[in-house]
XYZ file of C-alpha atoms in Angstrom:
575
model
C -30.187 -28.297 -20.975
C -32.422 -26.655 -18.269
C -33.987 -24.025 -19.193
C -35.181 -20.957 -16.557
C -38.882 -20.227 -16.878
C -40.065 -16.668 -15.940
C -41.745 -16.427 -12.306
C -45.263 -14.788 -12.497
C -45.163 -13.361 -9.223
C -45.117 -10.006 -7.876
C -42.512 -10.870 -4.759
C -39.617 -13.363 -4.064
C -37.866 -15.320 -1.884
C -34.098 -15.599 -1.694
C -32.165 -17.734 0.596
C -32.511 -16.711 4.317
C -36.287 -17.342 4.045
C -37.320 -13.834 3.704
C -39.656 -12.548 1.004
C -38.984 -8.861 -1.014
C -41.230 -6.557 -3.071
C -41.852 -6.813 -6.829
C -39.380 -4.138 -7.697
C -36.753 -6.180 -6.273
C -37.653 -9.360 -7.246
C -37.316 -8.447 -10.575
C -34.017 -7.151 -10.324
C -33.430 -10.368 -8.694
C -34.446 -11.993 -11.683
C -32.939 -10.231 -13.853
C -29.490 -11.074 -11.704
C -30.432 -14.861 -11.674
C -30.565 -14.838 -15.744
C -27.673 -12.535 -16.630
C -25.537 -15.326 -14.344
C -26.938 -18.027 -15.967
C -26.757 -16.692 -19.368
C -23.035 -16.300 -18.553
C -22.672 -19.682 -17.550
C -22.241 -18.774 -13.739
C -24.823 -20.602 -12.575
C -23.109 -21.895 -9.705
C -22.357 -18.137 -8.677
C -25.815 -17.472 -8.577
C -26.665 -20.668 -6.689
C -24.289 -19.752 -4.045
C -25.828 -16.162 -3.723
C -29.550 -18.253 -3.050
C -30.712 -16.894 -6.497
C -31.476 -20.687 -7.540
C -35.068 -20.380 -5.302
C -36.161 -17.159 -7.679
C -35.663 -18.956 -10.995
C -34.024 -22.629 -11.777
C -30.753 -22.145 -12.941
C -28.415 -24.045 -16.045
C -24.851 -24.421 -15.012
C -24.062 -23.504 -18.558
C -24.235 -20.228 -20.796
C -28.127 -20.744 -22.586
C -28.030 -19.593 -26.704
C -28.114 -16.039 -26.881
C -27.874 -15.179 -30.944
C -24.724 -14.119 -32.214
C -23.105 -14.577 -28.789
C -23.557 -18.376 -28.444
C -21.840 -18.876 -31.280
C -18.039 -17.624 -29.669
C -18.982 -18.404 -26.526
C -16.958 -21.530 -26.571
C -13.640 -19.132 -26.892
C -14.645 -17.100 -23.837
C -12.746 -17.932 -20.923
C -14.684 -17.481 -16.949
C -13.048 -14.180 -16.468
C -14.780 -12.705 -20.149
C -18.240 -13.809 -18.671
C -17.703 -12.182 -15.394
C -17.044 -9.082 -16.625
C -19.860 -9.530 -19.652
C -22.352 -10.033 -16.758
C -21.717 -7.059 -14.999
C -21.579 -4.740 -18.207
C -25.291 -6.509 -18.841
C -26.211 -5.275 -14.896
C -25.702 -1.427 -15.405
C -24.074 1.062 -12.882
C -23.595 -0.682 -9.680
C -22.314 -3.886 -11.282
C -20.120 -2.170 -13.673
C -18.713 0.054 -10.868
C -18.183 -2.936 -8.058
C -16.434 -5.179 -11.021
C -13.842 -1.645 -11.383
C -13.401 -1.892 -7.849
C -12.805 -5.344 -7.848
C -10.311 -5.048 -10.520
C -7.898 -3.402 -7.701
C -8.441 -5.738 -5.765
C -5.549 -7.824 -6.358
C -6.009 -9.235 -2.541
C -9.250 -11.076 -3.761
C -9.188 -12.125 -7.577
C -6.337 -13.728 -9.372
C -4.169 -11.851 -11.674
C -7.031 -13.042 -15.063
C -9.752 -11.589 -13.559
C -8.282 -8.568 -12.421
C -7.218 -7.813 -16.131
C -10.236 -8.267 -17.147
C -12.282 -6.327 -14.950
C -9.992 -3.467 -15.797
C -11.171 -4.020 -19.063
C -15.042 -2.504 -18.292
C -15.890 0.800 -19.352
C -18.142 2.901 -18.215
C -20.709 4.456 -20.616
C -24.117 4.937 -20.970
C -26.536 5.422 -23.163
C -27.126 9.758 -24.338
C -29.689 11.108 -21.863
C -31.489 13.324 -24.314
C -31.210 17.044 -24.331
C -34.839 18.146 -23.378
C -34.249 16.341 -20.203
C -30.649 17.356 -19.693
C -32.442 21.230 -19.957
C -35.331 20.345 -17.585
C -33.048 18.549 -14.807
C -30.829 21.596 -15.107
C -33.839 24.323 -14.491
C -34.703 22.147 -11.433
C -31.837 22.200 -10.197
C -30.524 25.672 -10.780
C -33.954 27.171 -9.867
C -33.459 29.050 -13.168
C -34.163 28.352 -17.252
C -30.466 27.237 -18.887
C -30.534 30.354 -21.100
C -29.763 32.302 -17.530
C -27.220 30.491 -16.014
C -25.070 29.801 -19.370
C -24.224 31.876 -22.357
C -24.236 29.005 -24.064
C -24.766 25.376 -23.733
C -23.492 22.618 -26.502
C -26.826 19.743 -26.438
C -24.453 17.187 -27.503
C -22.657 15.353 -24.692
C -18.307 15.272 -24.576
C -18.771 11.992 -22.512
C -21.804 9.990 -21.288
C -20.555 7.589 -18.377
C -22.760 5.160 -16.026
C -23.798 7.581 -13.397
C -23.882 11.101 -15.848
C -22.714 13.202 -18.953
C -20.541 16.125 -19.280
C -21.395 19.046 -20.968
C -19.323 21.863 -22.741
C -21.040 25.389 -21.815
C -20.091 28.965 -20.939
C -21.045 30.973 -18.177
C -22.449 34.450 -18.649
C -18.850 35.866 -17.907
C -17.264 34.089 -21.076
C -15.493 31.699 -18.393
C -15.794 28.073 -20.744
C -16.898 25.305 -17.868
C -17.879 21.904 -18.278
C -21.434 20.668 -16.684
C -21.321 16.877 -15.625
C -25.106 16.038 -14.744
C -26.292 12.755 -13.192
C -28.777 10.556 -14.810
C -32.329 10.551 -13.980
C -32.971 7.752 -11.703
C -29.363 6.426 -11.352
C -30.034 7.045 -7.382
C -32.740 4.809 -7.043
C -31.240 2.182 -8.997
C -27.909 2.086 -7.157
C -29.734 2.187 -3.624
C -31.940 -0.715 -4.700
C -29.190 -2.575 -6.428
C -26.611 -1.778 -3.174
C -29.456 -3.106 -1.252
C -29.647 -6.589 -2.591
C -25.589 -6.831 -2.818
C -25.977 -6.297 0.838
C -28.312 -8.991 1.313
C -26.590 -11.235 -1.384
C -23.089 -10.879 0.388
C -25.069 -12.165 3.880
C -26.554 -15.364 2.094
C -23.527 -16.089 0.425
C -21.412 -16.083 3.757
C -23.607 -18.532 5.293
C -23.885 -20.848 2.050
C -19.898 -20.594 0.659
C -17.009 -22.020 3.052
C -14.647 -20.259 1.082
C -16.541 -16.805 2.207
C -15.008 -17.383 6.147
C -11.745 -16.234 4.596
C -13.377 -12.652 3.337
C -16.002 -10.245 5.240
C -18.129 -10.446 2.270
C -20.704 -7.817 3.904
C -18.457 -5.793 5.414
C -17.197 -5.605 1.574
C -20.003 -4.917 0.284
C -20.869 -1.982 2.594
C -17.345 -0.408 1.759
C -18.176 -0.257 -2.124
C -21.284 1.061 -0.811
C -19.726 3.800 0.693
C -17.939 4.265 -2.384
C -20.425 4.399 -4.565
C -22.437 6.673 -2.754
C -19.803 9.645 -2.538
C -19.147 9.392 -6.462
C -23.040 9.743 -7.040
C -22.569 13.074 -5.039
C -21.270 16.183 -7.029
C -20.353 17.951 -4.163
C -18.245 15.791 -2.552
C -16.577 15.417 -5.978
C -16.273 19.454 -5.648
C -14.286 19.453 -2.616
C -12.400 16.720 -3.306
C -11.337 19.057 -6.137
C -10.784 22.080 -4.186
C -8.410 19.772 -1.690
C -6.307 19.022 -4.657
C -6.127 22.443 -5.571
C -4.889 23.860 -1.894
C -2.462 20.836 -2.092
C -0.943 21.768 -4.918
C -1.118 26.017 -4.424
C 1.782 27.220 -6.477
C 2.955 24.452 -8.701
C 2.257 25.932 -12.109
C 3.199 22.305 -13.413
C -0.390 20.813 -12.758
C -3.656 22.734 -13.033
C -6.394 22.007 -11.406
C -10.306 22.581 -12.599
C -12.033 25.329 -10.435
C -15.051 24.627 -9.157
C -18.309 26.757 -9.840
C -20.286 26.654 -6.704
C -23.371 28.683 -7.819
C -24.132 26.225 -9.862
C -22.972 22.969 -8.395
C -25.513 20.773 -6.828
C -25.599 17.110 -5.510
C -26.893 16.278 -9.138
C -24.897 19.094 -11.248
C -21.009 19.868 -11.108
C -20.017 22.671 -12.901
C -15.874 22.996 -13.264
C -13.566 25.237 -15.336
C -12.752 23.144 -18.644
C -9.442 22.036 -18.726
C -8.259 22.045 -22.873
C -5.102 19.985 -24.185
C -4.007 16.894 -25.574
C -4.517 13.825 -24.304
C -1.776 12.496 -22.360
C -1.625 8.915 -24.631
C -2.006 10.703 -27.876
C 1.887 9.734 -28.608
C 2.399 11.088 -32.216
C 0.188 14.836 -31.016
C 2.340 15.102 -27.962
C 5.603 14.108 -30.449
C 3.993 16.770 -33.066
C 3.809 19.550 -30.401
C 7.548 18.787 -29.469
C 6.629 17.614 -25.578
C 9.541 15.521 -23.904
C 7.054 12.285 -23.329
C 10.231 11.001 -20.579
C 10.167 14.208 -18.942
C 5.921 14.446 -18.921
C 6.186 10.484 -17.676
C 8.473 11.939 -14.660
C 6.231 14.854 -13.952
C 3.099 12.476 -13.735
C 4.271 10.230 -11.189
C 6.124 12.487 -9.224
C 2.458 13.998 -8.926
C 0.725 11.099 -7.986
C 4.082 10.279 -5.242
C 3.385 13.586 -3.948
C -0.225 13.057 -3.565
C 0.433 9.715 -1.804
C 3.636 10.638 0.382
C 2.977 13.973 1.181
C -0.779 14.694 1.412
C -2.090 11.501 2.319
C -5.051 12.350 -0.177
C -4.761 11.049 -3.650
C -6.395 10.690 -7.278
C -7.652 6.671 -7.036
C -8.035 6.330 -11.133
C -5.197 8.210 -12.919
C -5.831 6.564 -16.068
C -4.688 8.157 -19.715
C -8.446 9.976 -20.212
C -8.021 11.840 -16.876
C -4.329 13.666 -17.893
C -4.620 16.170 -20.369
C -1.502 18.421 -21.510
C -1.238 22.123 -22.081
C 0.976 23.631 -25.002
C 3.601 24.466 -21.954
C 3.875 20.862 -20.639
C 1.659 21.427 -17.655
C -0.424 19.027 -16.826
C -4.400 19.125 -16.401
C -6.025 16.925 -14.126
C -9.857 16.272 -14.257
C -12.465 13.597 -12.565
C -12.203 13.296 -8.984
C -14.774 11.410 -7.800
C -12.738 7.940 -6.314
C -10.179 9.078 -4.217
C -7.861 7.451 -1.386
C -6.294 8.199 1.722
C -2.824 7.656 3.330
C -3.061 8.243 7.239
C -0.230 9.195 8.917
C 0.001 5.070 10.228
C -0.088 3.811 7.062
C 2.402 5.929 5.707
C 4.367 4.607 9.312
C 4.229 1.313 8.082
C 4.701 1.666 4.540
C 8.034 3.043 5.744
C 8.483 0.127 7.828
C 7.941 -2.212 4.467
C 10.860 -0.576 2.803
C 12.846 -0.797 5.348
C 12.382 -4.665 6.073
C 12.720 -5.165 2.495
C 16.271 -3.673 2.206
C 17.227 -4.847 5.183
C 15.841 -8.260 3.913
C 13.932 -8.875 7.590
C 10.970 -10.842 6.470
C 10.453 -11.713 10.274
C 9.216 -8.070 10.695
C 7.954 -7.929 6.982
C 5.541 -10.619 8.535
C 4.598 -8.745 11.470
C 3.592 -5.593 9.169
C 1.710 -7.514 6.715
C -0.591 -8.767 9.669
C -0.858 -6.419 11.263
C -1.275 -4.056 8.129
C -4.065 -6.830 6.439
C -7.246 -8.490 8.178
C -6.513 -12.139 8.787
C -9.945 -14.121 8.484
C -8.458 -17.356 9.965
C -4.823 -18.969 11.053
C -1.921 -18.009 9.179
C 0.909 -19.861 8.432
C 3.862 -17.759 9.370
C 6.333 -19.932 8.458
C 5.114 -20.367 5.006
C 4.432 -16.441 4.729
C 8.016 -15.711 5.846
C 8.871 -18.480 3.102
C 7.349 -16.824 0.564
C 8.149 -13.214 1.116
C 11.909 -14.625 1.510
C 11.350 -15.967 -2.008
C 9.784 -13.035 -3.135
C 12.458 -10.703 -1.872
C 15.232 -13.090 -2.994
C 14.106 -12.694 -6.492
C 15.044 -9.037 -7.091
C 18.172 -9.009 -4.235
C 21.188 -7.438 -6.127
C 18.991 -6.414 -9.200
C 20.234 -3.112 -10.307
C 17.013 -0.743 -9.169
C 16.248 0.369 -13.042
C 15.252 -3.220 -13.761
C 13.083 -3.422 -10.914
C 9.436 -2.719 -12.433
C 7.106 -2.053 -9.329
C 3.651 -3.156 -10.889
C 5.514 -6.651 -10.960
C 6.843 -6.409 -7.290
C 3.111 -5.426 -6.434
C 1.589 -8.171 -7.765
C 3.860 -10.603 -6.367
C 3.508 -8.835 -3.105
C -0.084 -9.212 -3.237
C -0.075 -12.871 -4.554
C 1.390 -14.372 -1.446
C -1.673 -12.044 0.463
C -4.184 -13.555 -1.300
C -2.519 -17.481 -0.952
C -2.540 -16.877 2.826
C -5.908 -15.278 2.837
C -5.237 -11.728 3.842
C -7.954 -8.735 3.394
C -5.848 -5.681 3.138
C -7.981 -2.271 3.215
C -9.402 -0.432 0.382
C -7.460 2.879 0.747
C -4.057 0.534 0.581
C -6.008 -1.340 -2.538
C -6.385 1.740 -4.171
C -3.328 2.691 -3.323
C -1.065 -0.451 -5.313
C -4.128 0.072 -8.003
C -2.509 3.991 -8.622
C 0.895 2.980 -8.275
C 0.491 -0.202 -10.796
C -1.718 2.327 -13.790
C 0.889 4.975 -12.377
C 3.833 2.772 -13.722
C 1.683 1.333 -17.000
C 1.194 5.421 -17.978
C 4.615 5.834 -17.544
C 5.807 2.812 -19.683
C 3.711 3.825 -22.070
C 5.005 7.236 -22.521
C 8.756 6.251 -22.472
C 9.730 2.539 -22.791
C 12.231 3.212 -20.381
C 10.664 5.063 -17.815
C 11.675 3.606 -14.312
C 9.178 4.072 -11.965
C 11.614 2.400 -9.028
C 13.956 5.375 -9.399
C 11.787 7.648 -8.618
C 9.725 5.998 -5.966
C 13.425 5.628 -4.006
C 13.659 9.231 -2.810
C 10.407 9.353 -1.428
C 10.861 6.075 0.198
C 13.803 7.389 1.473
C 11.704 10.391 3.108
C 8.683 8.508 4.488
C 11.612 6.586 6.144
C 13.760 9.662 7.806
C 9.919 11.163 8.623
C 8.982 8.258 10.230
C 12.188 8.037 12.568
C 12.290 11.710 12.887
C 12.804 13.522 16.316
C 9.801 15.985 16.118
C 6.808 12.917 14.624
C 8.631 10.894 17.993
C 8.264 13.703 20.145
C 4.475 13.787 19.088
C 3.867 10.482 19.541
C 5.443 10.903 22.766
C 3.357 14.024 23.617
C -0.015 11.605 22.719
C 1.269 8.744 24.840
C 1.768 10.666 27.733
C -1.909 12.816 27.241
C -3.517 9.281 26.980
C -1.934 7.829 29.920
C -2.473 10.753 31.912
C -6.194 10.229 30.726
C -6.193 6.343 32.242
C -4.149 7.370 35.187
C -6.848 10.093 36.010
C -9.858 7.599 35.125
C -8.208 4.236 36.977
C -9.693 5.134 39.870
C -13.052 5.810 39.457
C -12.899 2.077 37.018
C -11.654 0.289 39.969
C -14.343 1.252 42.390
C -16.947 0.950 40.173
C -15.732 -2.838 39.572
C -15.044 -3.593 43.300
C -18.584 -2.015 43.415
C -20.013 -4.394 41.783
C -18.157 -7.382 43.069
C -19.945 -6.464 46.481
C -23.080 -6.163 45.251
C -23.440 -9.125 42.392
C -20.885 -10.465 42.722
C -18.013 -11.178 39.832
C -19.429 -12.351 36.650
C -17.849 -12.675 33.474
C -19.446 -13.693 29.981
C -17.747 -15.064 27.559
C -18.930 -15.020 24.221
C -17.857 -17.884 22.085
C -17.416 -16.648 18.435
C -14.778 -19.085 16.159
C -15.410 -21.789 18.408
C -18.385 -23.376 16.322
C -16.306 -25.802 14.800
C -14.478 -26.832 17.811
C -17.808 -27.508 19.164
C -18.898 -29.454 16.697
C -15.691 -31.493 16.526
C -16.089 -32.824 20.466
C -20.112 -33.122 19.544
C -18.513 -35.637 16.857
C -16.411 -37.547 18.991
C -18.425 -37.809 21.762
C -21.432 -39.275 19.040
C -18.577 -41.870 18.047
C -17.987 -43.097 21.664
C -20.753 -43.386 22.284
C -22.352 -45.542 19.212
C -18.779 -47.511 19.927
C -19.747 -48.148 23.599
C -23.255 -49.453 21.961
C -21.829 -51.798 19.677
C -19.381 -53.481 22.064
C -22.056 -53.647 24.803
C -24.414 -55.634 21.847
C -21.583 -58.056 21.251
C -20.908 -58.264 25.269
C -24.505 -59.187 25.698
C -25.030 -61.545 22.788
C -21.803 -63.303 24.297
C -22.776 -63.954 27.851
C -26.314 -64.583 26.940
C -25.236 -67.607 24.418
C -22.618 -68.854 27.286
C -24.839 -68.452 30.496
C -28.336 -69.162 29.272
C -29.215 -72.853 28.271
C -32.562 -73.123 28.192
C -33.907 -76.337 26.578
C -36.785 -75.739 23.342
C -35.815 -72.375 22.054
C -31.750 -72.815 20.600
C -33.649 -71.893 17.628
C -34.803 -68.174 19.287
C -31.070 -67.968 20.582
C -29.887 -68.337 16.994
C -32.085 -65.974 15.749
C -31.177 -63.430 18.713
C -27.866 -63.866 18.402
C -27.880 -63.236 14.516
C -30.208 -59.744 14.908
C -27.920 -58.269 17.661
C -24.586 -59.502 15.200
C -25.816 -58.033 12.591
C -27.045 -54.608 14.443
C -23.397 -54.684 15.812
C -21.846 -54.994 12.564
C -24.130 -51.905 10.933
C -23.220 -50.043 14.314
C -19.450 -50.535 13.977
C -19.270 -49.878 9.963
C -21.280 -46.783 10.696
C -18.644 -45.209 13.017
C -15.476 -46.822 10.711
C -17.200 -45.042 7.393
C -17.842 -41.360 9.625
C -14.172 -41.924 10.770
C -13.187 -42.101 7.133
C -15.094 -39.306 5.733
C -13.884 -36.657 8.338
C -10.427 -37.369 7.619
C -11.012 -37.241 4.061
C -12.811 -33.601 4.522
């Protein structure tokens, strides 16, 4: 077994021929090994990581791990490798794992499976970070201030503390450095998508890069506090008056980009079965309430909380429910929410043409689809839960299914609707797990039966309407002006038009091939054309022998000629 030998150099080369400073080439490194540790060797060879260190295509001993490696399937060392990477891997593999679109249903499960933690950042700095910050010693700003952390995540640590006025907060604080190291590492994942969409076929069917800048984005507005503050404050206006959810204030005085301060929500945890039984809380009725909040976020804000998983839900004595950690949200524009309406009503009216037409339209096709075979599929799909009474319907299921034929016809739906099945799927596993026969489908129908009348409603048509007509006043009032300035140019340059021929590569290519083949078959039969009329026209006397001899050169050259083209015939119709 190859082994990979450390590179004494200060800078790097990856695929793509350009060179980066030592920094980054060590991370680089340090990717190349963790892959090939994990036996993803060919992963990193796609990704051009093969030029910084040679790569084996199989895990290499590493202590007690080698030894139970052999019972860890592709999808354990995926997710093993990233945990090994730190924050940005740890975070891309969680948004990966919603990604049902992308990964098959194994790795998705275990992606979910990473958790992010960190290592204690110790108190002295914790103290020093916060006087920087603050622009005042922590004895000021809090009455008091626990050193020991309630959580320690990837990107920062939460704090218990109270404010001078007795108010109990908690202070999340983001790790020294974490900045740098997610720029750097979103950096290279930039550059790593590029190489790998020039050196993988199969990337043609996903916009690796413009994947990678989305996490990017991501990323980015979880490292900052205050976004993560008004996110908060958003939820709070949306849900003015319900005393059934509470929602964390937010300290502003001393909330920074690197410091969130927010009222400390107390309670039980919402999957602490036997303390929620002991305090005498209906668990069907709290499964109700918690997906009737998320349904609310989703159907009638457009603006809702992307990980509602068990450790974000706590529950007061009174049943109401305390929601914390808002840093990965989505968003449901007022189109979406349009064509999600759209969905449910092609489903029940079992019209996979149009179910089709949404899907497209809703998705990013990377090359031809089938139509056919997706209307095949959905009508498969669909035909699987027709007449099936609507408490047996579980949604995760219908989801997944939904999002299986995506991914077999190569569909890239957007984040915000990834996120979106993500919430609804852990939505539907919280419930379950509160009440074994919590039906998530009941309770989804009466909102799908809103989005539906909202979408066909009078006054959203009479909008629409309204913007139609403002926009084609617009281009009736601009027309004009467009028209003279393109006769205008017709007189002066005349008409030119450029055409830019993206997707065509391969077509290209194709008539490059064909015309090659003609052309080496138009050589061949003008060697054995020649050779013919030379041995039945010429007769000169003495030099048979250098006939032979001719004759047996150009037969043979004919012969390579002609099994040349025959064996490049073969292998493109084998590709």
């Amino acid at each position: 077994m190859a082994r990979a030998t450390r590179v004494q150099v200060d800078r790097a080369e990856i695929a793509g021929g350009h060179t980066v400073p030592g920094d980054k080439a060590k991370r680089y490194r340090q990717i190349a090994r963790v892959l090939s540790h994990h036996g993803l060797g060919y992963l990193a060879s796609i990704l051009g990581l093969s030029r910084i260190v040679p790569l084996p295509l199989r895990p290499r001993p590493l202590g007690a791990r080698s030894r139970r490696s052999n019972s860890l399937s592709p999808p354990d060392h995926v997710r093993m490798a990233l945990e090994e990477l730190g924050t940005t891997f740890i975070k891309l593999g969680q948004i990966l794992s919603t990604r049902a679109d992308l990964l098959p249903t194994q790795y998705l499960a275990e992606l979910s499976k990473l958790q992010d933690s960190g290592p204690q950042v110790p108190f002295d700095v914790v103290r020093e970070m916060l006087a920087t910050e603050l622009g005042r010693p922590i004895e000021e700003v809090f009455a008091a201030f626990d050193p020991e952390p309630l959580a320690s995540a990837s990107i920062g640590q939460a704090h218990a503390a109270v404010l001078q006025d007795g108010t109990d907060v908690v202070v999340k604080i983001r790790r020294p450095g974490v900045v740098e190291q997610v720029r750097n590492d979103l950096e290279i994942l930039q550059d790593l998508a590029q190489v790998a969409s020039r050196r993988w076929s199969a990337a043609s069917r996903y916009d690796l890069p413009g994947l990678a800048r989305e996490f990017a984005e991501t990323l980015r507005a979880e490292l900052d506090y205050i976004s993560e503050g008004h996110n908060a404050e958003r939820f709070a206006a949306n849900f003015a008056g319900d005393r059934s959810i509470r929602i964390p204030r937010v300290f502003w005085d001393t909330t920074t980009s690197r410091v969130l301060t927010l009222e400390r929500i107390r309670g039980l945890k919402i999957n602490d079965l036997a303390a929620l039984d002991s305090a005498h809380i209906d668990r069907k009725a709290l499964a109700e309430h918690a997906t009737r909040i998320i349904l609310k976020m989703v159907c009638e804000d457009g603006f809702f909380h992307a990980d509602p998983h068990p450790g974000n839900f706590f529950i007061e004595p009174d049943g109401c429910i305390g929601l914390i950690d808002f840093g990965m949200v989505g968003y449901v524009d007022e189109r979406t929410r349009g064509q999600l309406a759209q969905i449910v009503l092609a489903v029940t009216g079992h019209d996979t043409v149009s179910l089709v037409d949404i899907f497209l339209e809703l998705g990013i096709a990377r090359g031809a689809v089938n139509r056919d075979l997706m209307r095949h599929d959905l009508d498969r799909m669909i035909l699987r839960y027709y007449g099936m009474e609507l408490g047996k319907i579980k949604v995760g299921e219908v989801l997944n299914a939904t999002l299986e034929i995506v991914r077999r016809h190569h569909l890239q739906i957007p984040s915000n609707l990834a996120l979106l099945i993500k919430t609804f799927v852990m939505s539907e596993g919280l419930g379950t797990q509160l009440d074994p026969t919590f039906n998530m489908a009941a309770l989804l129908a009466p909102y799908a039966r809103w989005l539906t009348i909202r979408y066909y409603s009078p006054a959203l048509w009479a909008r629409r309407l309204g913007e139609a007509g403002l926009d084609m006043a617009h281009l009736a009032t601009e027309l004009p002006q467009q028209i003279r300035r393109i006769i205008g140019e017709i007189e002066r340059d005349g008409l030119q038009v450029g055409i830019k021929p993206e997707g065509l590569d391969p077509v290209i290519r194709r008539f490059e091939q064909l015309a090659n083949r003609i052309v080496l078959g138009i050589i061949a039969a003008a060697f054995i054309n020649g050779l013919a009329v030379l041995l039945s026209v010429y007769r000169i006397p003495g030099i048979d022998q250098w006939v032979a001899l001719l004759f047996a050169v150009g037969f043979v050259v004919a012969i390579t000629l002609g099994a040349f083209l025959a064996w490049s015939i073969l292998r493109s119709w084998r590709g």
